[in-house]
XYZ file of C-alpha atoms in Angstrom:
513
model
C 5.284 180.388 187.179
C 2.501 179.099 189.656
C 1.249 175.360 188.764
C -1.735 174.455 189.046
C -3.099 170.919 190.528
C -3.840 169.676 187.364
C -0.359 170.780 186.293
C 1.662 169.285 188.965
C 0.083 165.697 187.812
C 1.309 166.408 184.417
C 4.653 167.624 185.613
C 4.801 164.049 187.123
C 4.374 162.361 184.038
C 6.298 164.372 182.154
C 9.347 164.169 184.091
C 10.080 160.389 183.323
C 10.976 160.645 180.620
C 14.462 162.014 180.503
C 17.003 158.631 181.805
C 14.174 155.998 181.915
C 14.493 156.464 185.777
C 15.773 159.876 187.314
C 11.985 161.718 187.742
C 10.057 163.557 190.102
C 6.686 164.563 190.544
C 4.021 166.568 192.393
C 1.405 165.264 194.765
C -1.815 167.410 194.255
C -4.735 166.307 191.516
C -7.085 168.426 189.455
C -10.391 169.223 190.014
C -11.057 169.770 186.128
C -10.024 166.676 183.794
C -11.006 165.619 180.533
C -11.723 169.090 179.341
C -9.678 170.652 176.164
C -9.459 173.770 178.062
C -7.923 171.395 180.696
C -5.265 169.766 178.617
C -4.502 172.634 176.992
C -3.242 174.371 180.336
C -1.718 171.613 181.565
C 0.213 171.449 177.961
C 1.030 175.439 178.411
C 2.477 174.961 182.183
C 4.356 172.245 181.512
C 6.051 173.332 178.142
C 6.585 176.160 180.217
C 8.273 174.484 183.464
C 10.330 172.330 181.388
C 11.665 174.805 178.836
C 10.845 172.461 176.037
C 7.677 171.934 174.134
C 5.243 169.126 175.666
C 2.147 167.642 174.241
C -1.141 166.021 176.186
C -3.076 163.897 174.273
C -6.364 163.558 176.463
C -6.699 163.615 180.288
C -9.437 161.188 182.438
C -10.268 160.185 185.502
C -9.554 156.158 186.241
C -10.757 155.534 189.747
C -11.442 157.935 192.738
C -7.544 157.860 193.377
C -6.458 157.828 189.840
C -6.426 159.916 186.507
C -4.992 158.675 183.106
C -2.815 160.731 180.960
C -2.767 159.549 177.377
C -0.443 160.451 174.416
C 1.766 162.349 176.710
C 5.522 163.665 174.690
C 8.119 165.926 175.203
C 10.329 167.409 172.331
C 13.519 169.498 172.425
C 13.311 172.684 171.151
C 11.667 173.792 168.155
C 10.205 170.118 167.947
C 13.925 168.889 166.164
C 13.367 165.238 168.085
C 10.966 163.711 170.231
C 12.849 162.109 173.259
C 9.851 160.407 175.217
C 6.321 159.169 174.631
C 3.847 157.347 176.534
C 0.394 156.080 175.207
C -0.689 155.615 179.014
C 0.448 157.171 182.390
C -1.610 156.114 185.357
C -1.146 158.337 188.470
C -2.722 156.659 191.492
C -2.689 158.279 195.405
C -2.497 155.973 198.071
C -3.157 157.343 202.101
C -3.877 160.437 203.209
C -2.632 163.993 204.922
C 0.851 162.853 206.122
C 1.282 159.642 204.989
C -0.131 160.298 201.244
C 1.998 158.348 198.463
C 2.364 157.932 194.880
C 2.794 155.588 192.232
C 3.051 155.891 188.523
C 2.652 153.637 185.962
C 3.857 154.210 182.335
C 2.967 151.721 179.526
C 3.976 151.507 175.932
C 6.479 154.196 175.686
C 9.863 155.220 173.682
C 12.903 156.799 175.724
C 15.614 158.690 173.745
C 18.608 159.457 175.502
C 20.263 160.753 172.593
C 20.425 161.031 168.654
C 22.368 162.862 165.936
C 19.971 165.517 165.972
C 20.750 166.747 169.180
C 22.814 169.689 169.464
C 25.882 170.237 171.964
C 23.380 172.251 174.103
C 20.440 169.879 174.231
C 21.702 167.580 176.971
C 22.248 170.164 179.484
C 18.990 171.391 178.492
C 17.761 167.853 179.224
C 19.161 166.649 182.024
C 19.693 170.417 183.906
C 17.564 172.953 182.905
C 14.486 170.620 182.467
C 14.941 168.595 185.748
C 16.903 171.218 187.319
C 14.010 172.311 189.355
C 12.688 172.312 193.024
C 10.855 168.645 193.781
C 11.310 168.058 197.313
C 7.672 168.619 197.984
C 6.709 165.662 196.200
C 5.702 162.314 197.096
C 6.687 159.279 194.572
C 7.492 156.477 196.158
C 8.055 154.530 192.913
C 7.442 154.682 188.804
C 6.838 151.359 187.350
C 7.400 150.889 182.847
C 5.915 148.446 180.984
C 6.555 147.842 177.483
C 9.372 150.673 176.750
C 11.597 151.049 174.128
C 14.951 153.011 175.280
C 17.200 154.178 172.305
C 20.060 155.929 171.642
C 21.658 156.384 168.396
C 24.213 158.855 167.966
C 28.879 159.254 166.266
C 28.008 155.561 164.694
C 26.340 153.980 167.984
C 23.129 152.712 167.532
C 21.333 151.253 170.695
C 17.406 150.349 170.881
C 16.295 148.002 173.706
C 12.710 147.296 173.481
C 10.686 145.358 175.572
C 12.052 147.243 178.024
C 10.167 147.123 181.838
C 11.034 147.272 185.282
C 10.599 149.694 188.466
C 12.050 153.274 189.876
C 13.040 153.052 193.364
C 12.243 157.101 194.681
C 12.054 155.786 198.500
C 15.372 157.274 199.327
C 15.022 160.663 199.139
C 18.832 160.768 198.816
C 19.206 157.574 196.435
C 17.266 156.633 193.093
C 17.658 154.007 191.496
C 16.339 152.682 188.113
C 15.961 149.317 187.370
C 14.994 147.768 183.919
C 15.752 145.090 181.909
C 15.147 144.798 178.045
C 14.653 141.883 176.346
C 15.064 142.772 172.149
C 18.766 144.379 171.555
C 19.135 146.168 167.859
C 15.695 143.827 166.953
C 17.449 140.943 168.201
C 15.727 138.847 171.301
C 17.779 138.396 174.292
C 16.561 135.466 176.486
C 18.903 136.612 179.375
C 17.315 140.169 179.315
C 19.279 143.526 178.935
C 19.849 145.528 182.432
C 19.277 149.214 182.844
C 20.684 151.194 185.937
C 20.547 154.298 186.372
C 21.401 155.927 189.923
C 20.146 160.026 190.284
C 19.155 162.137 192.820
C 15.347 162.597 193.279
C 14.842 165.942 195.710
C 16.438 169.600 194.923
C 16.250 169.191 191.361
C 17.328 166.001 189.469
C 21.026 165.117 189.651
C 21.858 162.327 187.199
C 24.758 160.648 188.681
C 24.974 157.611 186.006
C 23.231 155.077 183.344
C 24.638 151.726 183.410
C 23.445 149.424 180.270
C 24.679 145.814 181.188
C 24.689 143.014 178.156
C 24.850 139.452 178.525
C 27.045 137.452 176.065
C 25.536 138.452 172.375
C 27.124 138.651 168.774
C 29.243 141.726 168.337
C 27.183 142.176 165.089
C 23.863 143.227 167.047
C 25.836 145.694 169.582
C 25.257 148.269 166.841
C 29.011 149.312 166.281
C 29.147 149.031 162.951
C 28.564 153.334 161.998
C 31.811 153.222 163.887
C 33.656 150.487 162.605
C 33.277 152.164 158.913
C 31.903 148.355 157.885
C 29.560 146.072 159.401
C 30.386 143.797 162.242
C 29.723 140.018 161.719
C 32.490 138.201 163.812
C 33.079 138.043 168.051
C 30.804 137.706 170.723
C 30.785 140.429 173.707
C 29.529 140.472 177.610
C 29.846 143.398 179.580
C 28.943 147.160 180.293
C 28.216 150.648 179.089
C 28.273 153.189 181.947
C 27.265 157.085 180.774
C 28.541 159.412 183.473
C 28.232 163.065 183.992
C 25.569 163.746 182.004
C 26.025 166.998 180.353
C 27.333 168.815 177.188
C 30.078 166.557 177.164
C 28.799 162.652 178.348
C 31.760 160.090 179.100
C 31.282 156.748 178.754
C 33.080 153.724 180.553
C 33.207 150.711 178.874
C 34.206 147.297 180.471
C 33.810 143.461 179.393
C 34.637 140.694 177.261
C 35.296 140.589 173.665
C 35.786 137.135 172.079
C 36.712 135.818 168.480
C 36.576 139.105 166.799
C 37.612 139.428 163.465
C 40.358 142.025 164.113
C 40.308 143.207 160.135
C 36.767 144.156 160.827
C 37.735 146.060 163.865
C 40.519 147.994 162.114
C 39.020 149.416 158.840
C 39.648 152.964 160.056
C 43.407 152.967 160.806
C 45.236 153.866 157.793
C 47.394 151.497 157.466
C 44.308 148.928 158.248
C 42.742 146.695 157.965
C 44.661 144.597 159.993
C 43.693 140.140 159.181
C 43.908 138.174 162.671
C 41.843 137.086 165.761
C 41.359 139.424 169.058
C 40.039 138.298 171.989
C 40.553 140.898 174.961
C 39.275 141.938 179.026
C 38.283 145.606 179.386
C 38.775 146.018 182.811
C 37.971 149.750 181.962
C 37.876 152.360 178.442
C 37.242 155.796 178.779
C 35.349 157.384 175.969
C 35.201 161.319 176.082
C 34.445 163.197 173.235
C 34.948 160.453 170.329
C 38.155 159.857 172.177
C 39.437 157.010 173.870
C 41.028 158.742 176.490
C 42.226 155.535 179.287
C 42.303 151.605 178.701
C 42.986 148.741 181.268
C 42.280 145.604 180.549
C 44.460 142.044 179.085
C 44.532 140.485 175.543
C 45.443 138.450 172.654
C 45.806 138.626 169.181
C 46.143 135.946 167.290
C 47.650 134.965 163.701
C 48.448 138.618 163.102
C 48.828 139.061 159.641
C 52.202 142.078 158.896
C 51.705 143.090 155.345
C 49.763 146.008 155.919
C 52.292 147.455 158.946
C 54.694 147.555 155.536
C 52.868 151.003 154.970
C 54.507 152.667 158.304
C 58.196 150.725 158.193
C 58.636 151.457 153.985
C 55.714 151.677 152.137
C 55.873 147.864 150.731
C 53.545 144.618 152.401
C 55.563 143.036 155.118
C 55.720 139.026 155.331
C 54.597 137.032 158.590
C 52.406 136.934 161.332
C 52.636 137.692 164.618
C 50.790 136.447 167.952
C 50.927 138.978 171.296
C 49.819 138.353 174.436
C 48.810 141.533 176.600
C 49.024 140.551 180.691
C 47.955 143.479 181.207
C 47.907 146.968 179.885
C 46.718 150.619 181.839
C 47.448 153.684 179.280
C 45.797 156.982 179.334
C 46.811 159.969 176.643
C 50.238 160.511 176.651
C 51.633 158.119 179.599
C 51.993 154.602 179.783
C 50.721 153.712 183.423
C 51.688 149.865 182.446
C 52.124 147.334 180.187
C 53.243 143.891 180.133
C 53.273 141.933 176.717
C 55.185 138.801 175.617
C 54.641 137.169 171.676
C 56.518 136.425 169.029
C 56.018 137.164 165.419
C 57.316 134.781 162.525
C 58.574 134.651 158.690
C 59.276 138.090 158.274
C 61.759 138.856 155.589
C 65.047 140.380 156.098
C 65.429 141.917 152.863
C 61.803 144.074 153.567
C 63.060 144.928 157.260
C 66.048 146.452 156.430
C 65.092 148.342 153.644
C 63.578 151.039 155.506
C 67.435 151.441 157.388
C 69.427 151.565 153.703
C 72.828 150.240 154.953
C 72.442 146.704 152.862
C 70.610 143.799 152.237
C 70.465 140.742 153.371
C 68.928 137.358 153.062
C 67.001 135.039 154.952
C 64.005 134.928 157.226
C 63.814 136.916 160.233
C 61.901 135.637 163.310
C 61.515 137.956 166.913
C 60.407 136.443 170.170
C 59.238 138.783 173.277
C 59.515 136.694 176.674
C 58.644 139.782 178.475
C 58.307 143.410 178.050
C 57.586 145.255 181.459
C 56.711 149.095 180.575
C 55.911 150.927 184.300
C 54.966 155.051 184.304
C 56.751 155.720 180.848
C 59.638 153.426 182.035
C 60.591 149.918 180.344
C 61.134 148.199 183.725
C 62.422 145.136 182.565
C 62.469 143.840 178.896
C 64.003 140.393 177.081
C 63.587 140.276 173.193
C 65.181 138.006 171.036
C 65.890 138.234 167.112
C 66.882 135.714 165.059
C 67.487 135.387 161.154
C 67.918 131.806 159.513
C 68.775 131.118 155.617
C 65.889 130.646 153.526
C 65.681 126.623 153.465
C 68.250 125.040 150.925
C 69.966 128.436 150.014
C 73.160 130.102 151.820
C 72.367 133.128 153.869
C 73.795 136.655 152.496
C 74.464 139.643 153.956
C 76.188 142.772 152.197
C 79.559 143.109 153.647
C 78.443 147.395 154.257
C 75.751 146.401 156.303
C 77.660 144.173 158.625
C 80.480 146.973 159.096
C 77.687 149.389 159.175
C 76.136 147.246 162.366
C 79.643 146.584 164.163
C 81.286 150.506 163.658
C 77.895 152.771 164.269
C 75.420 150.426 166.048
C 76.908 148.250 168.069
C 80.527 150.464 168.501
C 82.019 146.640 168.276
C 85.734 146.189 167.922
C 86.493 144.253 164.361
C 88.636 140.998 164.942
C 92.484 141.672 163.727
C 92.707 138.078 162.573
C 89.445 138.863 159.703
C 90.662 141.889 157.733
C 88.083 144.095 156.533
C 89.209 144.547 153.000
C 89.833 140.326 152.835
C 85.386 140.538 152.626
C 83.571 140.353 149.708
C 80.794 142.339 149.199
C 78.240 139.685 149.937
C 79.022 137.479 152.996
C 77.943 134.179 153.524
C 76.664 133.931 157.426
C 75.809 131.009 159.371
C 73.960 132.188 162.469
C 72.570 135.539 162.910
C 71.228 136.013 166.946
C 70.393 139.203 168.993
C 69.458 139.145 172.695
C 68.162 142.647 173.593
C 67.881 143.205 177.771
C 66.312 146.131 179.248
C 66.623 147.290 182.967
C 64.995 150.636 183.966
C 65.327 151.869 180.344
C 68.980 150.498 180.121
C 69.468 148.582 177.057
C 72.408 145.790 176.567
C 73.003 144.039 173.635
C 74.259 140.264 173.764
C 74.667 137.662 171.709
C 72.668 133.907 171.626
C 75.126 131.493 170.232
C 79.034 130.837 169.502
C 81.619 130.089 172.124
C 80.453 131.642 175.387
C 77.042 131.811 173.772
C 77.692 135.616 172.900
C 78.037 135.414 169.278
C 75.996 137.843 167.419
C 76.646 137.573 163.875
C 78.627 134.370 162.329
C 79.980 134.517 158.573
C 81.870 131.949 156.650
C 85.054 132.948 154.287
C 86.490 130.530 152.532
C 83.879 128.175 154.244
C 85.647 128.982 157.675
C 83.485 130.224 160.486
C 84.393 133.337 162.319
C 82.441 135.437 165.021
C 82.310 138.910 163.778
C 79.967 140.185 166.221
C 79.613 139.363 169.793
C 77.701 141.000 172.727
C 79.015 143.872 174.919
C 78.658 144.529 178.042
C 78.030 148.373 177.328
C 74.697 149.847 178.612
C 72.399 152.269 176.017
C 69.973 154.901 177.509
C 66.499 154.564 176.206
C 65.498 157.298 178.363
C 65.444 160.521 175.253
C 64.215 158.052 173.061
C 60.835 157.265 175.348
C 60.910 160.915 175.790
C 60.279 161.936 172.235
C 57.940 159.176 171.372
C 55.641 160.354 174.665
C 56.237 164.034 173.745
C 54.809 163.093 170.265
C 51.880 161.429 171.310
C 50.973 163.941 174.257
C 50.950 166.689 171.255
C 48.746 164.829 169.180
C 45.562 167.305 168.686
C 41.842 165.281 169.477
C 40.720 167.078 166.280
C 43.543 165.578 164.210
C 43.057 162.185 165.868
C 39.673 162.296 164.717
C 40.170 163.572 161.051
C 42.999 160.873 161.006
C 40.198 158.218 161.780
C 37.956 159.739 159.380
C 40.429 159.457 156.597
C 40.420 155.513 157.516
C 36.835 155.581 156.884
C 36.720 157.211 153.756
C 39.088 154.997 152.317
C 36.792 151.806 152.933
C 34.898 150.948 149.554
């Protein structure tokens, strides 16, 4: 196709539209403007060029150097959505012969980068096939928008920054950069302003490298989250930064920033075994979002005042008592391997009785605290690891523990010698115990098991008979190979299926009222 003068101008125009920043245009003007035969050819050439339908409202001349588009849109194909308007682009020429320039200026306009009504093929149709095209000959120096509202609104996310104005740098015919700030978020006004970046190649066809949205600190409830929460969003405040890169059928996004005070039951609605009652404050450092998927996280947390009940669902089916508080130092996962992680916490109040009756060896009695002074996890490998566990009588009643479960924990779990001067059949069924303490130490995925009180500070498990004390347990010095066990549990989790992940979430969803 040969484009005319008139054409090229339009071209221009219409080329801003598609990331509020990565556009190029032609240099030549029309000779004919304001005519409908005029605007109808431009309409034809451009529809044409671009590969999707485009409309021209009217077409007049400003100054010498200067013509006025009006009502200019583009569409993707067969009209489904309208992804940019502009009630007024002004195309001015500054110079001539060799040292001729351009500038545009776009007022009161709406940018979509992207909607539920796009189909898997439209954004390589936008950002490819429509920009995809031979520009080098033009000569924009920069685009200036006034008055814009960019949106995007598409799986749950809902994004509309209006008020939206700021410059394209074209200068570099290497380098463009966009740069616009917003100052209404989701109808919400934003004193600080909303930045837009967006970095793209501006000769030999537009390459769109990224689109950076950067928010100051706001309510989580106006980020527009709440399609993919399942529920609305009331709680937390958030700072930080959504980065879309490689733009094509499949977009990734990169999140990164701070998330304070967020109610963590609001958060969790979609997990099955949610929603999950406590406080979560965390640092993305960096999330990796590729095809509804969260594919890598780094970043540091903490939750607070965990609340266990629900958690019953995946240990036995019944609520769990207690509440837990972890602190993440830091934490770098991506599907299927566990890069690092380093977490300390302790959780509180937990009862015995509902903790072991998952196991079915006995019961017991009494309250059941555990206490994580470090957990080092480095390339699917627990580096280092101290937990403690510790059950105390319930206050003002003796502490029981079926006499089958304690021979059950010395003979198969712990391979523990029985003491000659206690014999076995001399127990009653249900055994009084005075201290019950655990000390679990991990080095390079090699587990030992040791005691936290009693003579040498070693005793495990302490039981009265006939109100006499006696050490029935104790620590040993034998090592246990975590090594299969990490194994299976990353072998299960690298053959989880995206499309099952996603149905799994799903089912969350359906689930809230």
């Amino acid at each position: 196709m040969i484009l005319t003068g008139r054409s090229r101008v339009g071209l221009a125009v219409l080329a801003t539209l598609i990331t509020g920043g990565s556009i190029s245009f032609t240099s030549a003007y029309g000779l004919r403007i304001g005519s409908e035969s005029s605007r109808r050819e431009v309409e034809a050439d451009l529809t044409e060029f671009f590969e999707m339908p485009c409309d021209v409202g009217k077409i007049r001349g400003s100054t010498f150097s200067s013509r006025v588009f009006e009502d200019v849109s583009i569409f993707l194909p067969d009209r489904r959505d309208r992804i940019f308007h502009c009630k007024a682009a002004v195309w001015e020429e500054e110079g001539r012969g060799a040292h001729r320039r351009h500038t545009l200026r776009l007022h009161d306009g709406v940018l979509l980068l992207g909607s539920d009504r796009w189909e898997r093929g439209d954004y390589r149709q936008v950002f490819e096939s429509g920009l995809g095209h031979d520009f080098e000959d033009l000569r924009l120096d920069r685009v200036e928008m006034d008055r814009f509202e960019v949106a995007f609104a598409r799986g749950g996310v809902s994004i509309r920054c209006r008020q939206t104005s700021g410059m394209i740098d074209m200068s570099d015919p290497q380098d463009g950069i966009a740069r616009l700030h917003a100052y209404e978020l989701n109808g919400h006004s934003i004193s600080q302003g909303v930045q837009i970046h967006s970095r793209f190649s501006p000769r030999r066809g537009v390459q769109v490298r990224e689109v950076l949205l950067t928010v100051p600190e706001v309510p989580l409830s106006i980020i527009g989250l709440d399609g993919v929460m399942g529920v609305p969003v009331h709680s937390g405040r958030f700072a930080g930064s959504v980065q879309f890169a490689n733009v094509s059928d499949r977009p990734e996004l990169w999140l990164r920033g701070d998330l304070r005070d967020a109610n963590l039951a609001e958060l969790t609605q979609r997990m099955p075994f949610g929603p999950l009652a406590g406080t979560l404050s965390v640092t993305v450092y960096g999330a990796r979002i590729a095809d509804s998927t969260v594919t890598d996280l780094r970043g540091e947390g903490r939750i607070r005042d965990l609340v266990l009940a629900p958690l019953g669902r995946v240990l036995g089916g019944e609520p769990l008592e207690g509440q837990a508080t972890l602190a993440v130092d830091d934490v770098d996962l991506s599907m299927g391997s566990v890069h690092r992680l380093r977490v300390n916490g302790w959780a509180t109040d937990l009862s015995v009785e509902q903790c072991l009756k998952p196991w079915g060896r006995g019961r017991a009695t009494g309250k059941l605290s555990i206490r994580i002074n470090n957990l080092d996890v480095v390339e699917n490998s627990i580096q280092s690891a101290d937990i403690v566990v510790s059950i105390v009588p319930l206050e003002g009643v003796a502490g029981t523990i079926d006499r089958a479960l304690v021979l059950s924990l010395a003979q198969s779990a712990l391979d523990f010698t029985w003491p000659s001067m206690l014999p076995q059949d001399m127990l009653p069924e249900s055994i009084e115990y005075r201290q019950f303490g655990v000390r679990l130490l991990v080095q390079d995925n090699q587990l030992q098991v040791l005691g936290t009180h009693g003579r040498g500070g070693n005793a495990i498990l302490t039981v009265a008979v006939g109100g006499v004390p006696f050490e029935v347990l104790k620590g040993q010095s034998k090592r246990y190979d975590l090594g299969p066990w990490i194994q299976l549990l990353l072998e299960r989790l690298r053959g989880m299926d995206e499309t099952r992940v996603r149905e799994w979430l799903q089912r969350g969803t359906d689930r809230v009222p």
